mmCIF file of C-alpha atoms in Angstrom:
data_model
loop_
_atom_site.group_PDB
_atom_site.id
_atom_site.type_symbol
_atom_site.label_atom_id
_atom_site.label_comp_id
_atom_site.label_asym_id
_atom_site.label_seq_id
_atom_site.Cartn_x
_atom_site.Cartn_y
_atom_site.Cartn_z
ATOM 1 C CA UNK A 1 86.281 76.190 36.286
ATOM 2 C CA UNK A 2 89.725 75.975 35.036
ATOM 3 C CA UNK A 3 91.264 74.891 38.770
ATOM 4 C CA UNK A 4 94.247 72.880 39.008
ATOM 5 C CA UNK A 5 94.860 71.193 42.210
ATOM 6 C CA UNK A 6 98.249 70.188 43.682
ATOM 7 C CA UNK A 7 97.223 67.143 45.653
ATOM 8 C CA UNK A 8 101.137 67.016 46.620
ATOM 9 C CA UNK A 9 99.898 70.725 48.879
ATOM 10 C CA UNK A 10 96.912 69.173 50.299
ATOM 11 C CA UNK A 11 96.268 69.550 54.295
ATOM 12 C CA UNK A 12 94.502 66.488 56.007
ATOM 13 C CA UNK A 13 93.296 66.932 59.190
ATOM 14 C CA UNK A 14 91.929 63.352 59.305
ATOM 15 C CA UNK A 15 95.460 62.018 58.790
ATOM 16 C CA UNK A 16 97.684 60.811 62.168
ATOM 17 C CA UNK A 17 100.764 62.574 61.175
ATOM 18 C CA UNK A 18 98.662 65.894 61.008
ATOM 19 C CA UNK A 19 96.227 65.353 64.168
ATOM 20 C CA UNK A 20 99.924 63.974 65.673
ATOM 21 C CA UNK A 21 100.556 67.641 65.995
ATOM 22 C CA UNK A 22 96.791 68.590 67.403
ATOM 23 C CA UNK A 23 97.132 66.086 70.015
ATOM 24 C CA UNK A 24 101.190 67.295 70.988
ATOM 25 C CA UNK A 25 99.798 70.965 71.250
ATOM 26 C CA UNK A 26 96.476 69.159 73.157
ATOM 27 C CA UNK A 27 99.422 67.870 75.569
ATOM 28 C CA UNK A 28 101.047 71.018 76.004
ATOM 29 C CA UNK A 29 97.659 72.656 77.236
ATOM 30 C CA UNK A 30 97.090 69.713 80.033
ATOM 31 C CA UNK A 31 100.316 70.035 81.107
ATOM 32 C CA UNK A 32 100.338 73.762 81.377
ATOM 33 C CA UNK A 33 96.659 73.389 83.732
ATOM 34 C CA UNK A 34 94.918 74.753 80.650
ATOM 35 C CA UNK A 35 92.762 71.461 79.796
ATOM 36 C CA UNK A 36 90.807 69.721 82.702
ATOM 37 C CA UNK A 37 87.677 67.587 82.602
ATOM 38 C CA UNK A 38 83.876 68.512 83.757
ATOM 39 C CA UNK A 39 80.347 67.891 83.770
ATOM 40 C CA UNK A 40 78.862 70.015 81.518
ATOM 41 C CA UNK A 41 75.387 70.649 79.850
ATOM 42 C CA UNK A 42 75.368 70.463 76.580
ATOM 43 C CA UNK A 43 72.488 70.662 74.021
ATOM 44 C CA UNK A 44 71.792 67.075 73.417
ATOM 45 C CA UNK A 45 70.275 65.189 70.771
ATOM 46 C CA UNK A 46 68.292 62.008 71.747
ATOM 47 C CA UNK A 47 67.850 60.837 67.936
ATOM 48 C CA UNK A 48 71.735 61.614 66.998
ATOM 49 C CA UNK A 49 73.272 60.748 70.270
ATOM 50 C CA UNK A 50 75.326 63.625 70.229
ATOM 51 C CA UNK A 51 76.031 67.061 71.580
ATOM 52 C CA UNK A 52 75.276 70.110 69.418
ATOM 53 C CA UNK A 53 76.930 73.477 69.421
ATOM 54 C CA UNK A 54 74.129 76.711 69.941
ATOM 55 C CA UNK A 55 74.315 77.060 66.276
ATOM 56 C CA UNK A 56 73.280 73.642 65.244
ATOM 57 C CA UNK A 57 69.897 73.758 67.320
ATOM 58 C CA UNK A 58 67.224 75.483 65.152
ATOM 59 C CA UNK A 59 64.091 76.514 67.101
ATOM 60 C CA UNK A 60 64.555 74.636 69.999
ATOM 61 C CA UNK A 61 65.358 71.597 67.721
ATOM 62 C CA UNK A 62 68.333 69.741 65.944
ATOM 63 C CA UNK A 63 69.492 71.025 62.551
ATOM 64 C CA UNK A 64 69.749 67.657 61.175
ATOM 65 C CA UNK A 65 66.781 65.618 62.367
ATOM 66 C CA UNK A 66 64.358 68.211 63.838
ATOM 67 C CA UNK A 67 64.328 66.401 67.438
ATOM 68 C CA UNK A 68 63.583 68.685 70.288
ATOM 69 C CA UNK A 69 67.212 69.225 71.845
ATOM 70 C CA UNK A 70 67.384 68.474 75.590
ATOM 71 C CA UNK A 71 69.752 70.040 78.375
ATOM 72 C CA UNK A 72 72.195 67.072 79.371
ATOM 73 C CA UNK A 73 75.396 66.274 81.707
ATOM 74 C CA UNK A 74 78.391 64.521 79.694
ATOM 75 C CA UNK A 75 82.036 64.585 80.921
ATOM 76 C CA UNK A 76 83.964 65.976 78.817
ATOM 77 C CA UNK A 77 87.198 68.175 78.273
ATOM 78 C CA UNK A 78 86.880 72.065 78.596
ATOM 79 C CA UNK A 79 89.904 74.599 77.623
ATOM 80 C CA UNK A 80 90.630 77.727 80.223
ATOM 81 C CA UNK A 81 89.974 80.247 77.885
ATOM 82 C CA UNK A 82 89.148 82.327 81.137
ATOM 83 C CA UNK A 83 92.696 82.111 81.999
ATOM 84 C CA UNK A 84 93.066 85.080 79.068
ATOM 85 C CA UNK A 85 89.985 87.019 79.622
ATOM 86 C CA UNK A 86 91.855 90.271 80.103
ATOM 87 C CA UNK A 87 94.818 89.357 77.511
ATOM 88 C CA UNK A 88 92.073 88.947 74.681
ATOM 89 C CA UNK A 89 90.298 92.399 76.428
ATOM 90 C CA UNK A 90 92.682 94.374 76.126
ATOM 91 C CA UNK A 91 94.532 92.860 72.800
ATOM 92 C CA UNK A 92 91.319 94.234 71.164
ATOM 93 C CA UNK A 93 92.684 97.978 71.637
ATOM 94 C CA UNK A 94 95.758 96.772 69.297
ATOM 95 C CA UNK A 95 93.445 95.731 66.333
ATOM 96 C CA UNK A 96 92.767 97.430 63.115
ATOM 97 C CA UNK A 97 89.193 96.628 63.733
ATOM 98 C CA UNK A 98 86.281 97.496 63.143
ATOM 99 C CA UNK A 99 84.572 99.273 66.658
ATOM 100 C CA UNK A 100 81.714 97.677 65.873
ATOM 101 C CA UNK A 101 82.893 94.334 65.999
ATOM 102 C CA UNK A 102 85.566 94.888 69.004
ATOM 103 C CA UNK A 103 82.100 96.081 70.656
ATOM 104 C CA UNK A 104 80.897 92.366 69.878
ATOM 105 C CA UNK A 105 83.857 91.139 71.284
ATOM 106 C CA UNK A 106 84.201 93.114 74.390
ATOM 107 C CA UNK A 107 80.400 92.090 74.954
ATOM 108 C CA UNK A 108 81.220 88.489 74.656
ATOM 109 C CA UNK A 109 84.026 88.646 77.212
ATOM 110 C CA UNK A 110 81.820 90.613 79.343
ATOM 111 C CA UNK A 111 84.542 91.627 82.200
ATOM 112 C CA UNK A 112 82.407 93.763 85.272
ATOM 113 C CA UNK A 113 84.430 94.655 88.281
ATOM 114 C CA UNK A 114 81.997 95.109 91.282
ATOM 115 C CA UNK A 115 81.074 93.552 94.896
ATOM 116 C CA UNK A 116 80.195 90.352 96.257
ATOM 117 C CA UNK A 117 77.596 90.886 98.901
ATOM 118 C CA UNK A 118 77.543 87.559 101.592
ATOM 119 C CA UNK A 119 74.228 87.380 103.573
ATOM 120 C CA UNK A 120 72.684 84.014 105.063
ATOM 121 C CA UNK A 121 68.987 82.615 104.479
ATOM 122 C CA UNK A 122 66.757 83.134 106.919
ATOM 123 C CA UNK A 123 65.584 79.792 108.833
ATOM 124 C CA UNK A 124 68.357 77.704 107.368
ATOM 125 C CA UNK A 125 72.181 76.647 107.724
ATOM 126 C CA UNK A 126 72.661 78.374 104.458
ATOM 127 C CA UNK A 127 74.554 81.207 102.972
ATOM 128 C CA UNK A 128 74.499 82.473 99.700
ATOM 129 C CA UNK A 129 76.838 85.417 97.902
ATOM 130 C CA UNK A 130 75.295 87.580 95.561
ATOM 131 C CA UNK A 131 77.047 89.470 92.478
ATOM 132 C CA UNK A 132 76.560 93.089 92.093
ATOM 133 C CA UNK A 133 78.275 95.058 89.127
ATOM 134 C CA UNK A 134 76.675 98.637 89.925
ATOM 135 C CA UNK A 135 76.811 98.452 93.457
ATOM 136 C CA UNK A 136 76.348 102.339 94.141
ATOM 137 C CA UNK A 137 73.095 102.164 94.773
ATOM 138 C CA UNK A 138 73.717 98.934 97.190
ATOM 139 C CA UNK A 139 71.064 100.446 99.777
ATOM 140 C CA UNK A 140 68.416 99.785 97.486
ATOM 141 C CA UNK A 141 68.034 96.295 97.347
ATOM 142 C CA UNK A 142 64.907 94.858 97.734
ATOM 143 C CA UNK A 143 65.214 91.181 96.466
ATOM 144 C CA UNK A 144 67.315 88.549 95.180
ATOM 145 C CA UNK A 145 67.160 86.291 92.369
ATOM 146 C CA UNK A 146 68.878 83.008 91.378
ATOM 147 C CA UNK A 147 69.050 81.346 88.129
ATOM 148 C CA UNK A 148 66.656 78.437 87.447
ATOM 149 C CA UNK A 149 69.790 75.736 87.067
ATOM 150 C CA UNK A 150 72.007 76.900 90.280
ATOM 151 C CA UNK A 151 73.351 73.958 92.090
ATOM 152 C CA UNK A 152 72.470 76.001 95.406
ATOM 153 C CA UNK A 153 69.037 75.386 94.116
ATOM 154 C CA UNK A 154 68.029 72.205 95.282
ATOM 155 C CA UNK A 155 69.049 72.769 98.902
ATOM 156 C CA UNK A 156 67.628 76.509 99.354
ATOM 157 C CA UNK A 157 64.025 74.258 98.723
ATOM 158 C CA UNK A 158 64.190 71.660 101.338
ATOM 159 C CA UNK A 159 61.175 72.224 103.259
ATOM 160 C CA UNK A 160 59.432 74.265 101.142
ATOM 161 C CA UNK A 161 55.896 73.635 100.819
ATOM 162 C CA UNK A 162 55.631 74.150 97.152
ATOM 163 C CA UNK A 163 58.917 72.883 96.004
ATOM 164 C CA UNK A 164 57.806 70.351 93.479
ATOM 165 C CA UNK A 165 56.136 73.035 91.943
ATOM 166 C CA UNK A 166 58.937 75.642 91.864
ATOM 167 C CA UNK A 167 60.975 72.587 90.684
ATOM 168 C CA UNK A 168 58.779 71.988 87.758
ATOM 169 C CA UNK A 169 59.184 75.763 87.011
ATOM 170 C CA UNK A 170 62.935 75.990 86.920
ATOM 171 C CA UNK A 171 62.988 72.932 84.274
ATOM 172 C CA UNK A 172 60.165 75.052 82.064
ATOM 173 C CA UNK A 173 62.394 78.286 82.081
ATOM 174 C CA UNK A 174 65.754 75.992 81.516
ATOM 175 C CA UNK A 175 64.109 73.732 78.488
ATOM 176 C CA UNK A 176 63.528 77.444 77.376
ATOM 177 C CA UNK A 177 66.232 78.729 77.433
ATOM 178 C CA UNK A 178 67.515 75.635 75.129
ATOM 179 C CA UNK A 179 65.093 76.885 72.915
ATOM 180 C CA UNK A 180 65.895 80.525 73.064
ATOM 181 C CA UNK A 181 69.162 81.630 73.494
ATOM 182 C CA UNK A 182 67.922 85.043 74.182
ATOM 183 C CA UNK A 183 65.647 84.776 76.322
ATOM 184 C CA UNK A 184 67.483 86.495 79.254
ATOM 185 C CA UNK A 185 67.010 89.679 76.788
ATOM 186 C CA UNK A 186 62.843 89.565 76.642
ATOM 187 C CA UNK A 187 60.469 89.518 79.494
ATOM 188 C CA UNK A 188 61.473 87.819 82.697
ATOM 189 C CA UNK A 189 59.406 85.022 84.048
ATOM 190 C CA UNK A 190 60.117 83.855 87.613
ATOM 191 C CA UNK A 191 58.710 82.383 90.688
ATOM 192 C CA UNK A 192 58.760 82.951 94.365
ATOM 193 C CA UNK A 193 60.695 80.235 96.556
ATOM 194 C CA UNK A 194 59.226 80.582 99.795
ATOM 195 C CA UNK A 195 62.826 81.974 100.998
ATOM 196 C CA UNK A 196 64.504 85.129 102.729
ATOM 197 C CA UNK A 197 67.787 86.416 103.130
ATOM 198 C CA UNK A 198 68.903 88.288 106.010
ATOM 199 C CA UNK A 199 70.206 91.501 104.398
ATOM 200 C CA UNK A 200 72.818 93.066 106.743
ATOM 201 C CA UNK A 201 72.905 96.015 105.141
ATOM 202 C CA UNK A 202 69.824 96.695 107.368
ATOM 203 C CA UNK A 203 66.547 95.878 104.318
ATOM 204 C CA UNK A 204 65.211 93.525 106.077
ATOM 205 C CA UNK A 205 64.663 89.947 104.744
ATOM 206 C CA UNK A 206 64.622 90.065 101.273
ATOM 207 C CA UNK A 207 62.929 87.179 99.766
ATOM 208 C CA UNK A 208 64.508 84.988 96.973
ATOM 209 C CA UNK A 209 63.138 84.526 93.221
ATOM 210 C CA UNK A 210 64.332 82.125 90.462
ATOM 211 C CA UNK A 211 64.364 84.645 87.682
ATOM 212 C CA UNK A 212 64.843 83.629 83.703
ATOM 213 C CA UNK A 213 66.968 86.241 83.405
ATOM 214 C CA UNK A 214 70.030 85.019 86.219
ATOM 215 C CA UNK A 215 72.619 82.723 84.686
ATOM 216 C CA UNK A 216 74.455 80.228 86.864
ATOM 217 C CA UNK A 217 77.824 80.843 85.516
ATOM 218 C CA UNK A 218 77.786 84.768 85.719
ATOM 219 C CA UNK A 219 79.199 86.258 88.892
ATOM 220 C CA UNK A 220 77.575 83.923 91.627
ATOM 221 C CA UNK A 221 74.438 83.055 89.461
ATOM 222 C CA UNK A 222 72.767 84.802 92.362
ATOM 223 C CA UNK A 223 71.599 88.561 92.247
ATOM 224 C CA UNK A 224 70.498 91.567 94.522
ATOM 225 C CA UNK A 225 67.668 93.430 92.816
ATOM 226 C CA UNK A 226 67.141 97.081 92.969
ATOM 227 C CA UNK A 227 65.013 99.805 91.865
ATOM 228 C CA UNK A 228 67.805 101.476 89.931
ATOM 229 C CA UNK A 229 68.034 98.381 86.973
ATOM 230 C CA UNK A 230 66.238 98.209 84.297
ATOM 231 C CA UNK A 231 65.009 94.644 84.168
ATOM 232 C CA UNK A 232 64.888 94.112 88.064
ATOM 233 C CA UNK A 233 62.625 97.069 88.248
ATOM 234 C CA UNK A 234 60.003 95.717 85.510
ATOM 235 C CA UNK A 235 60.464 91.842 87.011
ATOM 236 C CA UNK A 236 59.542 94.036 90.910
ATOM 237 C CA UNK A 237 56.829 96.057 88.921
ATOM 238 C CA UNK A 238 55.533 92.304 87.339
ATOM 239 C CA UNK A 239 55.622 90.242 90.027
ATOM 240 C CA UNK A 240 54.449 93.015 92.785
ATOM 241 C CA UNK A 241 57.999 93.509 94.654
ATOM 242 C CA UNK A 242 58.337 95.986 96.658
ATOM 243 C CA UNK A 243 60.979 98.433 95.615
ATOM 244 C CA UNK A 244 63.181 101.537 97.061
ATOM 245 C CA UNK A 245 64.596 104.110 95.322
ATOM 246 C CA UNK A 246 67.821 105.740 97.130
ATOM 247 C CA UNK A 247 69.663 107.530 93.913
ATOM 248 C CA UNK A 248 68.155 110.737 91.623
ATOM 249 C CA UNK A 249 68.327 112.659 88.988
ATOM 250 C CA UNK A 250 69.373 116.408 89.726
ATOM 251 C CA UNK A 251 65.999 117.797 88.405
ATOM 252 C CA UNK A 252 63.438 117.418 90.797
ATOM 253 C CA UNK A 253 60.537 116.830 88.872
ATOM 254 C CA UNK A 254 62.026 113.604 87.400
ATOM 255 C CA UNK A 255 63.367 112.968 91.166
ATOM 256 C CA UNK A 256 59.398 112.610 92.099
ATOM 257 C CA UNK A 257 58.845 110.347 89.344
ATOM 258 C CA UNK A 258 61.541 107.838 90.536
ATOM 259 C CA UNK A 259 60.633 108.291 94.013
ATOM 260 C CA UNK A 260 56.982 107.381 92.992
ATOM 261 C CA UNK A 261 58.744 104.293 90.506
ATOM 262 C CA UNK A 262 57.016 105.598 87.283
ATOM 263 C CA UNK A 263 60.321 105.040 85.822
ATOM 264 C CA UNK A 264 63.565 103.671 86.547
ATOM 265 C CA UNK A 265 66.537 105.717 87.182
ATOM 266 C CA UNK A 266 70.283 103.946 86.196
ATOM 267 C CA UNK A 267 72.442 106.778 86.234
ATOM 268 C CA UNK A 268 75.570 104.777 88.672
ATOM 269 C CA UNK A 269 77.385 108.548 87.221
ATOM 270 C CA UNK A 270 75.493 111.593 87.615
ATOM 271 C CA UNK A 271 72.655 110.335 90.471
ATOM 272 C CA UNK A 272 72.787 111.847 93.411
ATOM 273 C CA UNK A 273 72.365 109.324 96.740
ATOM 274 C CA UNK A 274 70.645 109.190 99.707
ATOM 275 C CA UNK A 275 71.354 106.639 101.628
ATOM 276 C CA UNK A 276 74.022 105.550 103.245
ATOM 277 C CA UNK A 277 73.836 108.933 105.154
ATOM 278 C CA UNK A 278 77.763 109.010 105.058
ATOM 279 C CA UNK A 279 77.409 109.367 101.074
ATOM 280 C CA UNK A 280 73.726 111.252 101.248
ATOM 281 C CA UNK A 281 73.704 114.502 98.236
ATOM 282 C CA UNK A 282 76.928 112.745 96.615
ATOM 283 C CA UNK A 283 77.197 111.261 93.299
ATOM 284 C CA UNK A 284 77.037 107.969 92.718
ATOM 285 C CA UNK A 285 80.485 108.427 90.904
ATOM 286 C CA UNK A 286 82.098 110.574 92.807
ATOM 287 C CA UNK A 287 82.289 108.325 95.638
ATOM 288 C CA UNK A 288 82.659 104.782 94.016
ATOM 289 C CA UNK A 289 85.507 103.964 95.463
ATOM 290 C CA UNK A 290 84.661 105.264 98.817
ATOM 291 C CA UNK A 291 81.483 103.024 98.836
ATOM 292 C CA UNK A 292 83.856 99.967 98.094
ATOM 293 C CA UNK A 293 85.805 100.623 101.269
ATOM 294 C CA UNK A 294 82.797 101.152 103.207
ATOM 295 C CA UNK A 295 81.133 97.755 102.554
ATOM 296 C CA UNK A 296 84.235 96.311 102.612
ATOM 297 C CA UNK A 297 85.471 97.701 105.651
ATOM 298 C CA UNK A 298 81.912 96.901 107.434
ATOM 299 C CA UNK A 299 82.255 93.291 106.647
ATOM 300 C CA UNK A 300 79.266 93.387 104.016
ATOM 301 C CA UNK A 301 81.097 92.671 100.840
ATOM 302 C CA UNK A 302 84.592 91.710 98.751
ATOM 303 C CA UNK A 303 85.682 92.876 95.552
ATOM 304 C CA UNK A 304 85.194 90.250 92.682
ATOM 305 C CA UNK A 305 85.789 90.756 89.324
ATOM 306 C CA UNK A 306 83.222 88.094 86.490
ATOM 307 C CA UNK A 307 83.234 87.656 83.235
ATOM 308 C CA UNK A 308 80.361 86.863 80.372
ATOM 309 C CA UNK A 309 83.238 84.012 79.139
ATOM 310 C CA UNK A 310 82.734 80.547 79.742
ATOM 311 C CA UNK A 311 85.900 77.909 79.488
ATOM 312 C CA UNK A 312 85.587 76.317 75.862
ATOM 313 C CA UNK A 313 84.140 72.764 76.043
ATOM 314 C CA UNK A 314 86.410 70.681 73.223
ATOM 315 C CA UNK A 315 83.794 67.768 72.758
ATOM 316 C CA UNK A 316 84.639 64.350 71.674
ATOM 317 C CA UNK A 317 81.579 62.795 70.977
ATOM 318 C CA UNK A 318 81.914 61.358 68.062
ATOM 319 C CA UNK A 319 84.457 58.717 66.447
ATOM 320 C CA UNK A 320 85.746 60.841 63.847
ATOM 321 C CA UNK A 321 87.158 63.133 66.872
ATOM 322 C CA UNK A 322 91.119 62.782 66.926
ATOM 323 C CA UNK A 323 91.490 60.736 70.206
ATOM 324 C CA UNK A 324 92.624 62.594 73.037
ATOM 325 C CA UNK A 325 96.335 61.412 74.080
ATOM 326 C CA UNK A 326 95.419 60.799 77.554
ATOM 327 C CA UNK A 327 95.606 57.402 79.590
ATOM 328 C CA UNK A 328 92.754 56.688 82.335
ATOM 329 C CA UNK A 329 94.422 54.329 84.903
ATOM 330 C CA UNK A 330 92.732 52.990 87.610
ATOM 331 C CA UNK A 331 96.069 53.795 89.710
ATOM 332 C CA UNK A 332 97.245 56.668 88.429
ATOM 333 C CA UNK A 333 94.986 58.568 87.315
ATOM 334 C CA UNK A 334 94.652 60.277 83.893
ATOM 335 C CA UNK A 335 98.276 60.004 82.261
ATOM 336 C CA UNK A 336 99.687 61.430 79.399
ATOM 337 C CA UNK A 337 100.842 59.364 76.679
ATOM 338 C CA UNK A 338 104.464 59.769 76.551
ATOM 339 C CA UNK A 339 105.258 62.589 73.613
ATOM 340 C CA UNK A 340 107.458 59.808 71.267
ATOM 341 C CA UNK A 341 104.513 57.356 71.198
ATOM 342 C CA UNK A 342 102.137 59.796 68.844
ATOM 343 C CA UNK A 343 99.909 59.801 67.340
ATOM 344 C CA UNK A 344 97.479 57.821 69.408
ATOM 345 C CA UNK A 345 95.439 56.692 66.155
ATOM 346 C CA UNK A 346 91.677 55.755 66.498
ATOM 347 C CA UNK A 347 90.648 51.807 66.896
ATOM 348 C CA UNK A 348 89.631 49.362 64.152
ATOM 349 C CA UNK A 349 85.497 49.382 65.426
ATOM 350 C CA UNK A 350 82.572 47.777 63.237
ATOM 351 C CA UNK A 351 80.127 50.600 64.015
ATOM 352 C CA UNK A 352 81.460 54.563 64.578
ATOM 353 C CA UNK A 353 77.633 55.232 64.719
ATOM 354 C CA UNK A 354 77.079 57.472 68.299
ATOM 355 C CA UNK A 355 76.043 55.358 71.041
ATOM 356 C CA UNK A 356 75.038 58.392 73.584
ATOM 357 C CA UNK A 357 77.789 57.321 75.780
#
């Protein structure tokens, strides 16, 4: 090839006096708030003993031995990313990119500013808070769903007659999801849990679905379905929901067809509503705001804003990992190691094979 090297330029990232500098800037981070410790799920291995990132897991299975990958809880360190969700928004308006790819970018940090509608479960201690992002058409919610992992989960089926079943359901449509990555983007599967809310917006008791298509970490992993989204009006149409329409189109012949649900109308700009009667023959944008102040005013909702972006789990699962430069002490706490005494270098072991722990 003709290349020359100059070995005297080379960059080592396995060497201490280079990861000294990672784990200094690692230090900076925990002392700022920025790193913190969780249990996580991770893509697991059972053959390689280790945690895999969504691009290593092929199928449903690890790139490197083939093993079906299964959902697992390891402690681990996570990185508020979150902390900078509007920073790295908005920064995108500054590049000399692309719009395509800014698109991909805005997608990914997903920011949607809407309501958080509280409401309590009918024959039961508990409440639950439910996300809504196009909240104009609030009147029309029929059901809810919750995501098949949510740690409400467990305790909204106490007492319910089927639960094992419903149980058994959830881990189908989670191992799935392991599998899939997409799946919240095909048909929705779900399952009825035997539960209502009280709605106190005045529909009634609404009952409760685990739905493939919720996710536990967006908004309150917990939804209020209506007539006027796409997916919650085919999972309604599916799984025989009932549904109500309270926003239409201008022309009336496609106003008949959404008032007899051959179709779903999502226009949260043009439609005109019905219900409330205090924003009845108004657009649904023309009165946003209003509606905010009205259901927050009657005690039925807060103003939340969520994002698609999940904190950044920095895994050390593996020997090879630069160690982390923090002390565990039974007294104390977790310490930092003093900023002088780096780099904390790895230990002289036998075997750097993982041992799943």
């Amino acid at each position: 090839i003709g290349a020359i090297y100059d070995w005297s330029k080379e960059v080592n990232t396995t060497d201490p006096n280079y990861y000294k500098w990672t784990q200094w800037i690692f230090l900076q981070m925990f002392k700022a708030g920025l790193a913190y410790e969780a249990n996580t799920q991770i893509n697991w291995c059972p053959v390689d003993m280790t945690g895999l990132a969504n691009e290593e897991v092929i199928d449903g299975k690890c790139e490197r031995c083939g093993t079906k990958v299964e959902p697992k809880n390891v402690r681990q360190w996570v990185l508020k990313i979150t902390q900078y969700a509007d920073k790295l928004l908005y920064g995108l308006d500054k590049l000399d990119w692309p719009e395509k790819v800014k698109m991909m970018q805005r997608n990914w940090i997903g920011k949607s500013e809407g309501l958080v509608f509280k409401a309590p479960v009918k024959d039961s201690n508990l409440e639950i808070e439910t996300f809504s992002a196009h909240f104009e058409a609030f009147q029309a919610d029929t059901f809810v769903v919750i995501a098949p992992d949510h740690p409400l989960l467990k305790e909204l089926l106490e007492g319910v007659s089927n639960k094992h079943e419903i149980e058994q359901f959830c881990d189908y449509l989670i191992k799935k999801r392991l599998e899939d990555h997409n799946i919240d983007e095909k048909e929705a599967e779900g399952i009825f849990t035997g539960r209502y809310i009280v709605d106190p917006i005045g529909n009634g008791d609404l009952p409760i679905w685990v739905a493939s298509f919720a996710l536990k970490d967006y908004g309150t992993g917990i939804v209020k379905c209506s007539a006027h989204d796409e997916r919650d009006f085919k999972f309604a149409k599916k799984y025989g929901i009932k549904l109500k329409a309270v926003m239409f189109p201008p022309n009336p012949e496609e106003a008949k067809k959404v008032a007899n649900f051959e179709v779903c109308y999502t226009d949260m700009k043009n439609g005109i509503l019905t219900a409330p009667s205090e924003f009845a023959g108004k657009t649904a944008a023309s009165c946003r705001e209003e509606i905010i102040k009205y259901c927050i005013d009657h005690g039925f909702a807060k103003k939340k804003t969520s994002y698609k972006l999940r904190d950044w789990i920095f895994s050390r699962q593996r020997y090879w990992g630069e160690p982390i430069p923090l002390v565990h002490c039974r007294a104390c706490g977790i310490v930092p190691v003093p900023e002088k005494e780096l780099p904390v270098t790895l230990p002289e072991v036998e075997r750097y094979e993982p041992t799943g722990t």
